[in-house]
XYZ file of C-alpha atoms in Angstrom:
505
model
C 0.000 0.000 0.000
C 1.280 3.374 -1.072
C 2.530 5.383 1.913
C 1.008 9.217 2.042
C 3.792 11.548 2.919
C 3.521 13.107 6.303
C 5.419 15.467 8.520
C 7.211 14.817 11.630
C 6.063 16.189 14.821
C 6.895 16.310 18.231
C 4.478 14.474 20.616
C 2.557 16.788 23.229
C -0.491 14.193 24.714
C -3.061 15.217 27.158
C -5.386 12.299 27.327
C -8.178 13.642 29.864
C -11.347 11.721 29.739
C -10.005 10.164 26.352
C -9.680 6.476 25.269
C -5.731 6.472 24.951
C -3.765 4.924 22.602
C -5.369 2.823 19.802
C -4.360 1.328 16.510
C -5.990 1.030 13.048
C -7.231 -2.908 11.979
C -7.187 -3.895 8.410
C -9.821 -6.364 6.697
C -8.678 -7.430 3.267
C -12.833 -9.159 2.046
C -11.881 -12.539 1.051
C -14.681 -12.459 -1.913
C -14.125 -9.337 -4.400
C -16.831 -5.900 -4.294
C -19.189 -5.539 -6.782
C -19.544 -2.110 -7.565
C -22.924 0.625 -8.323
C -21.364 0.917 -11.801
C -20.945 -2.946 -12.484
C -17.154 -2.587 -11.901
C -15.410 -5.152 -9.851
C -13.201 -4.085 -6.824
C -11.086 -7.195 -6.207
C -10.300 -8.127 -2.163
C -10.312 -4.552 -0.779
C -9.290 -3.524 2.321
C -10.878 -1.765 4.651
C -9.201 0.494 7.333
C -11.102 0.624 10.759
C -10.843 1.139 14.394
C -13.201 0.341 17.532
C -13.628 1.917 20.925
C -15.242 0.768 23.627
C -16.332 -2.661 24.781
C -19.546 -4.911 22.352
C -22.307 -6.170 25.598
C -23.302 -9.439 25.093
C -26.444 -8.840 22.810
C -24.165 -6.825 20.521
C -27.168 -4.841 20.984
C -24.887 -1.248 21.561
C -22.681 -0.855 18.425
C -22.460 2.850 16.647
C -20.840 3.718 13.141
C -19.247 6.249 12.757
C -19.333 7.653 9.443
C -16.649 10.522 8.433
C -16.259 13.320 6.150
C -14.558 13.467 2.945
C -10.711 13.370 3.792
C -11.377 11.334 6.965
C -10.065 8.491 7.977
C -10.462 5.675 10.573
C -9.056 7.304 13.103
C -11.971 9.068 15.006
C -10.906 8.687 18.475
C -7.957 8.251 21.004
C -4.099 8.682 20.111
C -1.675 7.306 18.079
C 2.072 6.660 18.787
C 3.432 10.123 18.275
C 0.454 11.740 17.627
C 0.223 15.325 18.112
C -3.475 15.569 18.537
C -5.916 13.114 19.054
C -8.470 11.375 16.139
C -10.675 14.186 14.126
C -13.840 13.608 16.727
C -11.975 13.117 19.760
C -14.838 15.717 21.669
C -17.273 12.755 21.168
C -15.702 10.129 22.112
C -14.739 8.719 24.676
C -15.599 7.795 28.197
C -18.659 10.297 30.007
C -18.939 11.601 26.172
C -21.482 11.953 23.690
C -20.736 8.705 21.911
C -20.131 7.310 25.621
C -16.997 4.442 25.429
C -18.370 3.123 28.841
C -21.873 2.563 27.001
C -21.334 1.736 23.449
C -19.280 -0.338 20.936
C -17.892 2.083 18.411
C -16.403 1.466 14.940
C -15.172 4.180 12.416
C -13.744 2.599 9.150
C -11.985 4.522 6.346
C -14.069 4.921 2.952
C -13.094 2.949 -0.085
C -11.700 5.163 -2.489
C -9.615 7.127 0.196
C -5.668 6.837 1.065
C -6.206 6.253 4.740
C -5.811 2.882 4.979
C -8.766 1.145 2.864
C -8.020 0.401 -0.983
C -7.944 3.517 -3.235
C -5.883 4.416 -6.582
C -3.011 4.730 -4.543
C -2.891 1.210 -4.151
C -1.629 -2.091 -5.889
C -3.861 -2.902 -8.704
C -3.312 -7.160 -8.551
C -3.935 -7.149 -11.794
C -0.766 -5.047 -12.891
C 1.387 -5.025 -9.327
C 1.135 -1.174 -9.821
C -0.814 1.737 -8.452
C -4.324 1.632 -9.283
C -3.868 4.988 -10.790
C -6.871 5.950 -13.019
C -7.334 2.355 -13.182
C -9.174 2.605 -10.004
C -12.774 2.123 -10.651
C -15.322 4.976 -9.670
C -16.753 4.353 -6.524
C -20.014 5.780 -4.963
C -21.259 6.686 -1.551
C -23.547 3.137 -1.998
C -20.331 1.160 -2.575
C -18.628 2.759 0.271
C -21.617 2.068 2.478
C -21.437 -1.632 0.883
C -17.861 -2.403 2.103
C -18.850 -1.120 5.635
C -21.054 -3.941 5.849
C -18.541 -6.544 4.451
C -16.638 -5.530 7.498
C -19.750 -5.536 9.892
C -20.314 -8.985 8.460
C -16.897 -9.937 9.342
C -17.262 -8.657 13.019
C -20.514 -10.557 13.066
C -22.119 -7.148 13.735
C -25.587 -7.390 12.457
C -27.452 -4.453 14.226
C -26.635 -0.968 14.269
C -27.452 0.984 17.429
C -26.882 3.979 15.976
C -25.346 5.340 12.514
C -23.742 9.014 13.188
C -21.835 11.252 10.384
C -21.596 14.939 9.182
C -20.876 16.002 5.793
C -20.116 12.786 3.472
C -20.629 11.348 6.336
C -24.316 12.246 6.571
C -24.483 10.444 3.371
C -23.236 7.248 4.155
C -25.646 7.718 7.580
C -28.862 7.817 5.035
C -27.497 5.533 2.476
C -27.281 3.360 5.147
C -30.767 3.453 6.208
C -32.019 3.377 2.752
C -29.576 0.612 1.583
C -30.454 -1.711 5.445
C -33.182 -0.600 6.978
C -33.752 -3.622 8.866
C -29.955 -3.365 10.334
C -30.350 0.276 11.835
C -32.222 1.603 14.836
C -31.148 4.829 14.979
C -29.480 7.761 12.678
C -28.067 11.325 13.389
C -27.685 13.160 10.245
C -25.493 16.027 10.565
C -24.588 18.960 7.671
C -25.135 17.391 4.544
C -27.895 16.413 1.872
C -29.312 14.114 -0.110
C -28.642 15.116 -3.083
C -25.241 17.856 -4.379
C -26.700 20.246 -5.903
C -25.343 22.112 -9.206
C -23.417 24.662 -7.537
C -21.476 21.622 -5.104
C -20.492 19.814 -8.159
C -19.274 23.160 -10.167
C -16.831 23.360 -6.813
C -15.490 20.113 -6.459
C -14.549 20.421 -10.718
C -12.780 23.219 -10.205
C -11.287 21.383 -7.326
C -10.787 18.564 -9.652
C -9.456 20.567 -12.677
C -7.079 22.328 -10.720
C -5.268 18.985 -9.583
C -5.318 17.871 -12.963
C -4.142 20.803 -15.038
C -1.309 20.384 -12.377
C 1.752 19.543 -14.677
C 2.511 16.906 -12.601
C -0.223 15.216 -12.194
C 0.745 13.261 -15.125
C -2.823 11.555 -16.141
C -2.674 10.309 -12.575
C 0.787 7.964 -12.927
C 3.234 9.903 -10.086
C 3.918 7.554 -7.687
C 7.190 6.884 -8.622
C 7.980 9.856 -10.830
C 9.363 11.958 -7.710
C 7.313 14.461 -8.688
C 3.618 15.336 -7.303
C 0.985 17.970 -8.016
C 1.304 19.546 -4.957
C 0.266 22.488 -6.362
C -3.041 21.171 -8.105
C -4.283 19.371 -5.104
C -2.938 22.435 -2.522
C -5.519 24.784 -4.351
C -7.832 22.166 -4.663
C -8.435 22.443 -0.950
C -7.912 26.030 -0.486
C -10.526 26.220 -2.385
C -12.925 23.690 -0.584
C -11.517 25.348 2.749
C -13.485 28.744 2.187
C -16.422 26.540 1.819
C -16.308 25.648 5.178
C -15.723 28.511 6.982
C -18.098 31.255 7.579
C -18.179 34.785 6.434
C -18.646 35.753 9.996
C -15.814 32.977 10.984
C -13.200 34.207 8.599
C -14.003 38.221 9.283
C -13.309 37.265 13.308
C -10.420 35.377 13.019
C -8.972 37.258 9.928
C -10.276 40.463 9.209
C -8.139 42.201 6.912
C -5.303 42.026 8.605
C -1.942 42.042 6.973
C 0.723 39.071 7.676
C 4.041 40.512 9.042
C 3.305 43.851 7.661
C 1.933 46.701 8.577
C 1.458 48.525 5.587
C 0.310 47.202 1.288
C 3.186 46.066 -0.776
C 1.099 46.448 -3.743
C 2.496 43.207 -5.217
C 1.415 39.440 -5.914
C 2.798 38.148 -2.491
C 0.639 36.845 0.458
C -0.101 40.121 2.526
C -3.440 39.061 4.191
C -3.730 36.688 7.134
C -6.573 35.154 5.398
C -4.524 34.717 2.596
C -1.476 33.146 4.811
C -4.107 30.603 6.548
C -5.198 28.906 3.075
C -2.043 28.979 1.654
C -0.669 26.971 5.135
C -4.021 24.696 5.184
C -3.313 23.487 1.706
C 0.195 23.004 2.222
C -0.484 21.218 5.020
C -3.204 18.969 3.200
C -0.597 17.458 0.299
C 1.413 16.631 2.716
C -1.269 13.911 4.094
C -3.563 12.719 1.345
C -3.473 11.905 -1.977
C -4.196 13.608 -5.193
C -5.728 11.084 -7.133
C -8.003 9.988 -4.044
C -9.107 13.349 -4.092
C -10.600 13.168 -7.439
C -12.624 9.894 -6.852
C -14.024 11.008 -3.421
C -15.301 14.146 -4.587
C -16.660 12.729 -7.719
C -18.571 10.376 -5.475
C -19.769 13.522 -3.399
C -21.205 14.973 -7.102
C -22.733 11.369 -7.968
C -24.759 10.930 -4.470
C -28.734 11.482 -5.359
C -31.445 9.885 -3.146
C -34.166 10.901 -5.364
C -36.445 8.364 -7.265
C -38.039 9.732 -10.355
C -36.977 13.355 -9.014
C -39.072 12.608 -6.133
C -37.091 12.685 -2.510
C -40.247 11.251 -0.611
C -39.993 8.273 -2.922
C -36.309 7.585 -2.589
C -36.445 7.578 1.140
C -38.756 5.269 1.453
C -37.475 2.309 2.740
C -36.257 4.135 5.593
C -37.790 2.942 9.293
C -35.215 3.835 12.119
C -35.612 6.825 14.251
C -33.478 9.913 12.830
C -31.856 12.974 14.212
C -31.383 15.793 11.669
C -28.774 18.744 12.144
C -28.301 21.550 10.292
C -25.480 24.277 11.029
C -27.207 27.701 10.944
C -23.810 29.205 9.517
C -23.400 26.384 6.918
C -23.566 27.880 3.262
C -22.241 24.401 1.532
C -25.672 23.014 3.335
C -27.937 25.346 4.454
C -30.823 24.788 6.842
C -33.170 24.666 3.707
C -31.769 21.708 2.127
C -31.847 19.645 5.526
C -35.740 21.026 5.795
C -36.032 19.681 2.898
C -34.906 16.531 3.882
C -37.169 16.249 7.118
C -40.206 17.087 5.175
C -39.471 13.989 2.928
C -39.066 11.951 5.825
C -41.945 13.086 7.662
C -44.180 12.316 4.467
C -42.713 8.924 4.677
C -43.736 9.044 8.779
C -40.138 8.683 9.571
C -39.759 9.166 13.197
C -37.385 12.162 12.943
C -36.281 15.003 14.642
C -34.548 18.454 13.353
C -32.737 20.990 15.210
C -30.078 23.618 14.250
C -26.812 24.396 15.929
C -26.231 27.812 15.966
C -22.481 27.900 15.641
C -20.605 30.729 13.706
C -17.735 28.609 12.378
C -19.599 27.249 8.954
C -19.734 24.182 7.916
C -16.587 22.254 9.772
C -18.793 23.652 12.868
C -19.771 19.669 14.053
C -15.696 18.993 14.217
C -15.031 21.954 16.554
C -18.376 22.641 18.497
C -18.896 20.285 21.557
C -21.147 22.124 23.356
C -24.548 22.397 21.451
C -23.856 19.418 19.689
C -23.186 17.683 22.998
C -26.173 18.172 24.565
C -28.571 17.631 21.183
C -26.502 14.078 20.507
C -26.854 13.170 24.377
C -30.622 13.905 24.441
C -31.642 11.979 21.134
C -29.449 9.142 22.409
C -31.283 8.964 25.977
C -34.680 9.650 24.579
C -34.228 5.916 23.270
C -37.784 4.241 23.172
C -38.299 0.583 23.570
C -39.278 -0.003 19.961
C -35.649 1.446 19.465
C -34.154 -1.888 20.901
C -36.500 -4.292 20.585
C -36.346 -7.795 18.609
C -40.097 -8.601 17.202
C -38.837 -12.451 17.223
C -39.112 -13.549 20.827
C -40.067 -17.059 22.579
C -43.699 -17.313 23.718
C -45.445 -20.006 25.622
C -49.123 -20.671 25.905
C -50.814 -21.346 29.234
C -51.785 -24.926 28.534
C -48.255 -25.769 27.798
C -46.127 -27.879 30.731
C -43.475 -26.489 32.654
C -40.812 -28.975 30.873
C -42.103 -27.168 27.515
C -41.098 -23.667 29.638
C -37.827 -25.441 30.756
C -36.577 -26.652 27.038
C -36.961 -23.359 25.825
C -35.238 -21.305 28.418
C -32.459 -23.567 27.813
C -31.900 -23.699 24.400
C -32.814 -20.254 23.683
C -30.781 -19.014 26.503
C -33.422 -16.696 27.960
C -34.857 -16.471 31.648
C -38.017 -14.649 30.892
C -41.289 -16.266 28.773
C -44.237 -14.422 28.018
C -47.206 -16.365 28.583
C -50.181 -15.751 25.969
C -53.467 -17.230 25.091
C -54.757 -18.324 21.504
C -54.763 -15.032 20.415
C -51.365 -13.621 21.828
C -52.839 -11.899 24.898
C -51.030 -11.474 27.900
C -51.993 -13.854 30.415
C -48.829 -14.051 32.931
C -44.921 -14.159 32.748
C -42.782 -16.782 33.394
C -39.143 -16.657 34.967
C -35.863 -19.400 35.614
C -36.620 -18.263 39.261
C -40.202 -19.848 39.017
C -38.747 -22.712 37.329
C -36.819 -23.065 39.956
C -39.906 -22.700 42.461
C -41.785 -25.430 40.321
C -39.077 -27.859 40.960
C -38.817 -27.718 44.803
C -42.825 -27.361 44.776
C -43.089 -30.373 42.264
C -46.048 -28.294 40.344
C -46.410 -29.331 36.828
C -48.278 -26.384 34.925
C -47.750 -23.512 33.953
C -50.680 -22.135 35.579
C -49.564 -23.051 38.821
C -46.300 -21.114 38.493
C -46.602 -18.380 36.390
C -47.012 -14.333 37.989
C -50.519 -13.724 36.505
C -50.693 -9.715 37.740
C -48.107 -9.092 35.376
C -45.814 -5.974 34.595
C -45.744 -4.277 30.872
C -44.337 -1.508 28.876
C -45.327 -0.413 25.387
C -42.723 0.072 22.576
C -42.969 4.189 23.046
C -41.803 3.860 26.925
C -38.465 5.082 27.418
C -35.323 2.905 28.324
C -35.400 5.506 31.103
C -38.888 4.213 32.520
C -38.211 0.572 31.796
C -34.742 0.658 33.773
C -36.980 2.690 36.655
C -38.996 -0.285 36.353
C -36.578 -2.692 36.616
C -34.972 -1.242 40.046
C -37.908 -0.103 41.691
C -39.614 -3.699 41.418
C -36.657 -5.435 41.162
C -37.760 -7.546 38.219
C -35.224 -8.332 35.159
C -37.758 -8.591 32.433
C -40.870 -6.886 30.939
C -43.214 -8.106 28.169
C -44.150 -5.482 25.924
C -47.137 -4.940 24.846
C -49.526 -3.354 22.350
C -52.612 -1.330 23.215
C -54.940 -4.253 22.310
C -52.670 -6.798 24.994
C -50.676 -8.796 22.237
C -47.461 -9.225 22.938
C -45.241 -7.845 20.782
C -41.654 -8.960 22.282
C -40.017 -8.570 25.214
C -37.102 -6.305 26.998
C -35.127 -7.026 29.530
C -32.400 -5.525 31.786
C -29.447 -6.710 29.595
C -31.073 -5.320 26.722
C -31.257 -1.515 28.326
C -27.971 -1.786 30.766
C -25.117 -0.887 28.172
C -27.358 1.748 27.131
C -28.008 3.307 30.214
C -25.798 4.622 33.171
C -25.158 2.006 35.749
C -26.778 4.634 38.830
C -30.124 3.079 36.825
C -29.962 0.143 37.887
């Protein structure tokens, strides 16, 4: 894999409330991708990291979806890092994305030069760089190989799906593309669709990097020579797209750099001016020209709308969603994410919208941990049972024996059986501690044994109530129920405990 060039730095850590050190994993797919365009992406590899610790249902993992020249590394410290990972004010223990609560995973896109296979990569087919050889990849295929590597985790429910930017288009690709695999989605500063005026920026991004002399038609790897220049103005000019007007004017002005006075020339004078020329300096020296074309042609590609109809394209989607807009973001203003809601609303998407009010633009969600804190924090506890409940559960009826209660508990590992009459009506519960009563009683039915005055939620109850529940009755298990008395599943402490403090129980 083709090493990005980077630049030395001295190590300064300060690792309060952080995860500490952690490492990037690699999964090479042992079958080849099959791409949206019909291309064939043979064994990729996929870049990730996790944080935190997977409960025993599995029932707490979040992915974490990042922006365009992201990479895996969301989180904790590196050897020799200099800062932590790009969302380290999430994540991490007593955090918004809590490390004592949930299992998290970030993985790097496809396409990208992070770690996961992109054109600066061995093409098997040649033993050289990909090149322009790479095939074009779209936000569907990136969400695609994310759930190769789920698969290969044996990961098959999503607690939660969180990105901003391209992220927030993987987040509702992913609910579109497995809606059965997601409970929950936080969409923050992006679209569902690039409209004309994105894609007229990211080509003259993308001409800029190739009219680079350089560039070479993409083949300078090992030419010694790399259009730096190209891809440097390439982000200095997706930089000003992510500021503010109000951002740039506070931090900037029009202050001169190291002058006091116009030298009436073509040099940098203005601060403003010093600050892009530095950010895209900085940028070549990390990340990789010919990844930059793909990712934003990917960005340009991504449309959610069926038959020009965005109520039609979202559809299939069924898990709860959070929607944030940046009230300062001009690349995606509140309108386009109001447009979005509406869509899902017609679609009765449970979804909620709320703005941040942050001056910084667009890259607002990387820097701003306060508002975006406390809106992440109260979406995630405002978890409902339907949010984390299995519609396949074990039922018994009350004319079945307590050996029929008995072989179930033990090969479907449970401790809690619903018991329901011919038409799926609560009658009574049964627990491994009644079993156990049964046994040194030597009863027989399971009318003998079972509670009958039995306690119930509904799928809108909060986690919050259920664990209340729990503790104040000292139970481990509810049957929940619908408003007509069927049973619809059941919950039980290990379900809500990774997703709640421990002080609730």
């Amino acid at each position: 894999m083709e090493q990005v060039r980077t630049i030395e730095t001295e190590t300064t850590i300060g690792k309060d409330n952080s995860i500490g050190y952690v490492e990037t994993k690699y999964y090479t797919l042992e079958e080849d991708l099959k791409l949206e365009t019909g291309a064939i992406l043979k064994n990729p590899t996929i870049a990730y990291e996790t944080y935190g610790k997977l409960n025993d249902l599995k029932s707490n993992v979040i992915l974490v979806c990042h922006a365009l020249t992201g990479n895996a590394h969301a989180a904790g410290w590196h050897e020799g890092d200099k800062k932590p990972g790009w969302w380290d004010i999430m994540i991490g223990p007593g955090k918004p994305l809590d490390t004592n609560k949930y299992f998290i995973i970030c993985s790097n896109v496809l396409g990208s030069c992070h770690g996961s296979t992109g054109p600066s990569d061995i093409n098997p087919d040649t033993n050289k760089e990909y090149a322009l050889d790479f095939p074009i990849i779209t936000i569907s295929d990136m969400v695609n190989g994310q759930k190769k590597l789920l698969d290969h985790l044996n990961l098959h429910n999503l607690f939660c799906v969180i990105g901003g930017s391209m992220g927030g288009m993987q987040v509702i690709q992913w609910a579109i593309s497995y809606p059965n695999m997601i409970r929950n989605a936080i969409f923050i500063a992006s679209a569902a669709y690039s409209t004309t005026q994105q894609i007229a920026f990211d080509e003259v991004q993308r001409r800029a990097i190739i009219e680079d002399s350089d560039w070479n038609h993409g083949n300078y790897y090992h030419t010694g020579k790399y259009p730096d220049k190209g891809l440097s103005l390439a982000r200095m000019i997706a930089h000003i797209t992510y500021l503010s007007n109000d951002s740039m004017l506070q931090k900037f002005g029009r202050r001169l750099q190291d002058k006091d006075k116009f030298s009436y020339s073509f040099d940098v004078e203005f601060q403003v001016e010093s600050y892009l020329k530095h950010q895209g300096y900085t940028f070549t020296q990390k990340f990789d020209a010919n990844s930059y074309l793909y990712l934003t042609k990917a960005l340009d590609y991504f449309d959610l709308r069926k038959n020009e109809s965005l109520i039609e394209g979202l559809s299939s989607i069924n898990c709860r969603m959070l929607v944030v807009s940046i009230s300062s973001d001009w690349l995606y203003t509140d309108l386009r994410h109001e447009e979005l809601v509406d869509a899902l609303r017609a679609n009765d998407v449970n979804v909620s919208y709320t703005k941040l009010n942050a001056e910084q633009g667009h890259d607002s969600f990387l820097i701003e941990n306060g508002q975006l804190n406390y809106i992440i924090r109260n979406f995630l506890y405002e978890i409902r049972v339907k949010d984390i409940l299995t519609r396949s559960y074990t039922k018994l009826h009350d004319f079945e024996s307590i050996k029929d209660a008995a072989e179930l508990m033990l090969n479907n590992n449970i401790t809690h059986i619903p018991i329901v009459d011919q038409n799926d009506k609560i009658m009574g519960i049964v627990t491994a501690w009644d079993l156990s009563k049964a046994i040194a009683m030597n009863k027989h039915n399971i009318d003998e044994i079972m509670t009958k005055n039995v306690l119930t939620c509904y799928e809108s109850d909060t986690l919050f109530d259920v664990a209340k529940t729990f503790k104040n009755h000292k139970i481990s298990g509810l049957p929940v129920i619908d408003e007509d008395n069927h049973v619809i599943g059941v919950v039980t402490t290990a379900d809500v405990s990774s997703l709640m403090g421990s002080d609730d129980f």
